mmCIF file of C-alpha atoms in Angstrom:
data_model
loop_
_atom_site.group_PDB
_atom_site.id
_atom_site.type_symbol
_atom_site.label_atom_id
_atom_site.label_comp_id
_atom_site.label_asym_id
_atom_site.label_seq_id
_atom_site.Cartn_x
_atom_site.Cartn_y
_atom_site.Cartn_z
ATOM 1 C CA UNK A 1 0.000 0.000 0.000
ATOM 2 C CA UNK A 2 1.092 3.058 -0.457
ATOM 3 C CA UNK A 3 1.085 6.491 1.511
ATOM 4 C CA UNK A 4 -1.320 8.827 1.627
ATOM 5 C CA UNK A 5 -0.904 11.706 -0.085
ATOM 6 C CA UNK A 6 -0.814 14.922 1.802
ATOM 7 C CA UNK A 7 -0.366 18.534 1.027
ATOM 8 C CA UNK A 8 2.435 20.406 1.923
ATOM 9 C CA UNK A 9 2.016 23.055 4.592
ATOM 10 C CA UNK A 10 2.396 25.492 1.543
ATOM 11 C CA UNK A 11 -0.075 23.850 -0.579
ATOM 12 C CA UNK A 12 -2.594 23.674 2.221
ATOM 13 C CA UNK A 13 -2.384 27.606 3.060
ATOM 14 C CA UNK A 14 -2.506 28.648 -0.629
ATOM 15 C CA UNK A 15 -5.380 26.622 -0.808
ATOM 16 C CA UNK A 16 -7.469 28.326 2.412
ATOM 17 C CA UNK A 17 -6.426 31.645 0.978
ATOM 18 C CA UNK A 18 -8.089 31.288 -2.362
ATOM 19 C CA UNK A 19 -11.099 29.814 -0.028
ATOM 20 C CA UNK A 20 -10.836 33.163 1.995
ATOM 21 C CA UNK A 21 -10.838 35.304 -1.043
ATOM 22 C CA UNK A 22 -13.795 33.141 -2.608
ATOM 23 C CA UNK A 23 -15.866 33.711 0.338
ATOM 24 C CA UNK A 24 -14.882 37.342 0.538
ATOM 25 C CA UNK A 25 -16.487 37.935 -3.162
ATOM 26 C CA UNK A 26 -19.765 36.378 -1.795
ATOM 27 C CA UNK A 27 -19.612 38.317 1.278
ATOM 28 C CA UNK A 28 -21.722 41.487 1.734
ATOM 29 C CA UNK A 29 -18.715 44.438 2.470
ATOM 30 C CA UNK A 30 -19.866 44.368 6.304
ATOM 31 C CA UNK A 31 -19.522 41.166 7.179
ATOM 32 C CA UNK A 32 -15.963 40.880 5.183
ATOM 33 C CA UNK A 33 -14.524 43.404 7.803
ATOM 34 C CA UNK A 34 -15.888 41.347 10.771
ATOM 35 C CA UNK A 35 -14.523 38.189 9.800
ATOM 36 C CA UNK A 36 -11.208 40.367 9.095
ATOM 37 C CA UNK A 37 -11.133 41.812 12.390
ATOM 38 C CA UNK A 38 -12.198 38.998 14.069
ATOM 39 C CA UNK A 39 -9.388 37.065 12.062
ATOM 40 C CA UNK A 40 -6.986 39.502 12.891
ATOM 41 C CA UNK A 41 -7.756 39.584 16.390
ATOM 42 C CA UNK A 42 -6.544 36.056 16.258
ATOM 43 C CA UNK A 43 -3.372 36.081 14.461
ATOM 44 C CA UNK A 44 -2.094 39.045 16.676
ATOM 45 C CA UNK A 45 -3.070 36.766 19.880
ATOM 46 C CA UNK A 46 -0.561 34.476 17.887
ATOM 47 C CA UNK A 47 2.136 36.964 17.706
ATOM 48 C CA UNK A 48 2.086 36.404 13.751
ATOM 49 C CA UNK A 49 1.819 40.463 13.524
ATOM 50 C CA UNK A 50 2.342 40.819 9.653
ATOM 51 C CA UNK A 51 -0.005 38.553 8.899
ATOM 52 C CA UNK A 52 -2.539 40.520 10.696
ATOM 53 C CA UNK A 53 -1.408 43.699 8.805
ATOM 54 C CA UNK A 54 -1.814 41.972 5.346
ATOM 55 C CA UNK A 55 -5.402 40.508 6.095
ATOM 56 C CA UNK A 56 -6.362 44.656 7.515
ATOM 57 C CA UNK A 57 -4.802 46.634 4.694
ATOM 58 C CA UNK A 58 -7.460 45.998 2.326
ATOM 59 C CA UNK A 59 -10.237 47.797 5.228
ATOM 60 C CA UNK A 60 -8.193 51.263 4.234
ATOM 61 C CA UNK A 61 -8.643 51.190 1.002
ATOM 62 C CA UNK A 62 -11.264 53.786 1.972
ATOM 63 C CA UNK A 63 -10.425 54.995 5.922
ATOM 64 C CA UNK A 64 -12.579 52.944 7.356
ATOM 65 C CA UNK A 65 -15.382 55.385 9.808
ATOM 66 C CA UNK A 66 -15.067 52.947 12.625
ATOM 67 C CA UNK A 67 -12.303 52.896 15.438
ATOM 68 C CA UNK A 68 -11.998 48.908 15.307
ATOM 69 C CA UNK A 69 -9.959 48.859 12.160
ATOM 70 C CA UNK A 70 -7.613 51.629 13.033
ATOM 71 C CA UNK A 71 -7.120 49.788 16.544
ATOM 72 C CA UNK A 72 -5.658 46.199 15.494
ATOM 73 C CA UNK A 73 -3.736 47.923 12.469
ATOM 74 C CA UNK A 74 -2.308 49.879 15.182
ATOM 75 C CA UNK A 75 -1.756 46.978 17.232
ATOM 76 C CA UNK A 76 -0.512 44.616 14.752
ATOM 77 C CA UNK A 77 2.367 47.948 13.743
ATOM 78 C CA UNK A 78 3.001 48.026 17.619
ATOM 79 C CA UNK A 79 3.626 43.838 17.383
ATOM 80 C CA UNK A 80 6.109 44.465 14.972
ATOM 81 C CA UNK A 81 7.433 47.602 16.403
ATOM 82 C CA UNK A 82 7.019 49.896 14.226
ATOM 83 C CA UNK A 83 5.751 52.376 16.793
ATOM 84 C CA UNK A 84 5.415 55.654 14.497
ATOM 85 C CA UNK A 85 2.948 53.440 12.558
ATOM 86 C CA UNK A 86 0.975 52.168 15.218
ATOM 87 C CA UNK A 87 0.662 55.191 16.947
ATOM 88 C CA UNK A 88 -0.400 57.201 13.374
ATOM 89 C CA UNK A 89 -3.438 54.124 13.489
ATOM 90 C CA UNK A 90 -4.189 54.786 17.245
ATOM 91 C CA UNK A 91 -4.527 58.511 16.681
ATOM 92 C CA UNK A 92 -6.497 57.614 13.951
ATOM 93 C CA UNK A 93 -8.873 55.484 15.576
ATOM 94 C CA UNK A 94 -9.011 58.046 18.343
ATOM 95 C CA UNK A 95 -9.874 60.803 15.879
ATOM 96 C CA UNK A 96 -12.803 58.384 15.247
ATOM 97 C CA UNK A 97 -14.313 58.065 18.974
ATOM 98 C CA UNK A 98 -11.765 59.344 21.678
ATOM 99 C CA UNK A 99 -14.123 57.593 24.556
ATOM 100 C CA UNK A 100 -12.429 53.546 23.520
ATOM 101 C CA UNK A 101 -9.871 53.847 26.611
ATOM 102 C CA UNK A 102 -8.353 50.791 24.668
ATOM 103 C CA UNK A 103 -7.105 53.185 22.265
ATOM 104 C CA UNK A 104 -5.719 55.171 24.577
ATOM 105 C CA UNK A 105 -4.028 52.478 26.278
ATOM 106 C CA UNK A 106 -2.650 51.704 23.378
ATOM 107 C CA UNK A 107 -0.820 54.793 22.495
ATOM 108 C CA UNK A 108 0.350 55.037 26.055
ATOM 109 C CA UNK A 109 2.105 51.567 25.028
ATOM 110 C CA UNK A 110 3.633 53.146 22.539
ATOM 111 C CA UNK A 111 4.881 55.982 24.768
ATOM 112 C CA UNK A 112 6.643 54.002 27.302
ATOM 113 C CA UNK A 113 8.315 51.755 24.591
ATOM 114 C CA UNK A 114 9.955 55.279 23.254
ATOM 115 C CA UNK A 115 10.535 56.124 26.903
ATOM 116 C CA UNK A 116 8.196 58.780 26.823
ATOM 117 C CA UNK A 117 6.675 57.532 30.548
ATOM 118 C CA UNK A 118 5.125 60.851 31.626
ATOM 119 C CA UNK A 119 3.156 61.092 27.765
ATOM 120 C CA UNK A 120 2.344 57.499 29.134
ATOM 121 C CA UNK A 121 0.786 58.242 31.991
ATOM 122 C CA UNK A 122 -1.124 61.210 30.261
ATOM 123 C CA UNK A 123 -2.567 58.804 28.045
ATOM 124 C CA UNK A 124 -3.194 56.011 30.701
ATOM 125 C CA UNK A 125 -5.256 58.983 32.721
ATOM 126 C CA UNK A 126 -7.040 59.770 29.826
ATOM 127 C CA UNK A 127 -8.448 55.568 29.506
ATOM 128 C CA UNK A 128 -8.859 55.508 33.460
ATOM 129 C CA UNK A 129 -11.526 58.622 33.058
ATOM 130 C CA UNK A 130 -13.773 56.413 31.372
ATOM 131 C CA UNK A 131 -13.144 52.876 32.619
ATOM 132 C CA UNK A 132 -11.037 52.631 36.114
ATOM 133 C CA UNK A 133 -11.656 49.044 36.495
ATOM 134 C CA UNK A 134 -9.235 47.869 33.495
ATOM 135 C CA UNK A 135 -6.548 46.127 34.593
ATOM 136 C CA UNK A 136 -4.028 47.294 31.680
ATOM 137 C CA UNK A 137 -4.614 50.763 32.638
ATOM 138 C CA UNK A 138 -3.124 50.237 36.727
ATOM 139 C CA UNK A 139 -0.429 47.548 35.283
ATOM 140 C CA UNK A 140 1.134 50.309 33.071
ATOM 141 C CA UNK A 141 0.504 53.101 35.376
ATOM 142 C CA UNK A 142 2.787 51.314 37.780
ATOM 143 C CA UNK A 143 4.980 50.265 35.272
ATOM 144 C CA UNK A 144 5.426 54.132 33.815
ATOM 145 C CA UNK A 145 6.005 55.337 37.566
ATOM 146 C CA UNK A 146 8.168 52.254 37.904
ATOM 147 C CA UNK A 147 10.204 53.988 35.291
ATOM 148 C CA UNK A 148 10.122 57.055 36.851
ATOM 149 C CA UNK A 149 11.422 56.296 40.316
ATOM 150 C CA UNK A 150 7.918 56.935 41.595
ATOM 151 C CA UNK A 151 8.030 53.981 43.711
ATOM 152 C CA UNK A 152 5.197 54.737 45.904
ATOM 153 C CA UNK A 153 2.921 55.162 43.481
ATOM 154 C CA UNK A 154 3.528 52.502 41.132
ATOM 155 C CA UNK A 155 3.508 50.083 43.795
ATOM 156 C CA UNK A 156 -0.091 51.563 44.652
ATOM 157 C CA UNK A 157 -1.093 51.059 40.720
ATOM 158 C CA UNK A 158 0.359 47.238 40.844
ATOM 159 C CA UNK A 159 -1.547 46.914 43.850
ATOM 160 C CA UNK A 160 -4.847 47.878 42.052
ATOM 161 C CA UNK A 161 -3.426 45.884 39.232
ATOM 162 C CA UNK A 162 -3.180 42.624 41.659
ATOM 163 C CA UNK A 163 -6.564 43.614 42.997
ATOM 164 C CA UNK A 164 -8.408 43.812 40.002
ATOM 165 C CA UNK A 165 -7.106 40.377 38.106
ATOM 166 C CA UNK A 166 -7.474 38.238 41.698
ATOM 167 C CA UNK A 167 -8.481 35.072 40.511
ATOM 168 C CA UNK A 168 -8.364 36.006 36.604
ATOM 169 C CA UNK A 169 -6.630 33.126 34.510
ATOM 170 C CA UNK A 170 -6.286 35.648 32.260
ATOM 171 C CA UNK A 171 -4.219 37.714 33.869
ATOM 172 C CA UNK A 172 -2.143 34.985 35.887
ATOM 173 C CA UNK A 173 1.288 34.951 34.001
ATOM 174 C CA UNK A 174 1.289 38.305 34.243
ATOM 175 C CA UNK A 175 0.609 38.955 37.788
ATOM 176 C CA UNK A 176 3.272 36.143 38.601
ATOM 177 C CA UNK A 177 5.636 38.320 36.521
ATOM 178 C CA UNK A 178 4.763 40.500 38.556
ATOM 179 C CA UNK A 179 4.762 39.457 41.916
ATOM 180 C CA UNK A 180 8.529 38.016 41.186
ATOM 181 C CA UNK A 181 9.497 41.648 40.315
ATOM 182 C CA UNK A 182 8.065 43.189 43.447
ATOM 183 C CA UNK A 183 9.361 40.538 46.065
ATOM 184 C CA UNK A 184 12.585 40.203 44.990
ATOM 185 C CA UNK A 185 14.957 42.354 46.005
ATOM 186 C CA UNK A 186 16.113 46.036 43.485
ATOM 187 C CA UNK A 187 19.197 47.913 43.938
ATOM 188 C CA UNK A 188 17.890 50.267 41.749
ATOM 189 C CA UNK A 189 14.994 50.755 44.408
ATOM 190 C CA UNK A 190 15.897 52.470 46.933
ATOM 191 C CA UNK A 191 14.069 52.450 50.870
ATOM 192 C CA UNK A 192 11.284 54.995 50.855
ATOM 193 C CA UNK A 193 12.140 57.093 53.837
ATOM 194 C CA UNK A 194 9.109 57.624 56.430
#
């Protein structure tokens, strides 16, 4: 007997492409950017960042009027570092509807990877005025005052951060990232005085 006969890993992605563009041309134009955002969502959750930006592009052939799209492009730029790019998207999407305090996050991401911590925390205050429960927002605002030498008070927004994600499985790698930071001992940190 002989083997079965399979298709390469090449084969087999060319083939669920032409699938995806097939069902794309029956699509009505609203649904086609759902299933690309929802897509997207997915392959940035994988790390696989340019794929992401090649399965978006086609939404800005016109600017698209919703935030969404402008978000994960800026994401997936962000993912591959190009921060002048993502940022551009986030502004965008902002420009949009400035009340998504994801958005905001985002570009305070941005910030902090340029350094930029106090822009950072503008733009973290800025998501916390219209949703202070989000974890993101307190785990960066520690992490930006972290930066800062602001020991007190990033140790007040990881505290909020540990609070809020309590029994999360979401959020457990990072809070034992976390945790391992703050107990072990920083020469960098120095003893607050009383």
């Amino acid at each position: 007997a002989s083997p079965p006969i399979t298709m390469s890993e090449e084969s087999q992605k060319a083939r669920a492409e032409s699938q995806m563009v097939l069902k794309e041309e029956k699509t009505p134009p609203g649904l086609q950017e759902e299933t690309r955002l929802r897509e997207a969502r997915h392959l940035i959750r994988e790390g696989r960042y340019e794929d992401a930006l090649s399965l978006l592009s086609p939404l800005f052939l016109t600017p698209p009027a919703n935030w969404e799209p402008w978000f994960w492009m800026g994401t997936a730029y962000l993912g591959t570092g190009n921060l002048e790019e993502a940022d551009q998207f986030f502004l965008s999407g902002l420009a949009r509807n400035d009340k998504i305090p994801q958005l905001w996050i985002q570009r305070a991401l941005v910030a902090q990877q340029q350094g930029e911590y106090q822009l950072a925390i503008h733009e973290l205050r800025q998501a916390e005025a219209l949703q202070s429960d989000l974890p993101h927002i307190h785990l960066n605002m520690g992490y930006a005052y972290d930066q800062l030498g602001n020991e007190r008070l990033a140790n007040q927004y990881y505290g909020k951060f540990l609070q809020l994600t309590d029994g999360n499985p979401d959020f457990f790698g990072t809070r034992k990232k976390l945790l391992a930071r703050l107990t072990q001992p920083n020469p960098s940190r120095t003893p607050s005085t009383p």
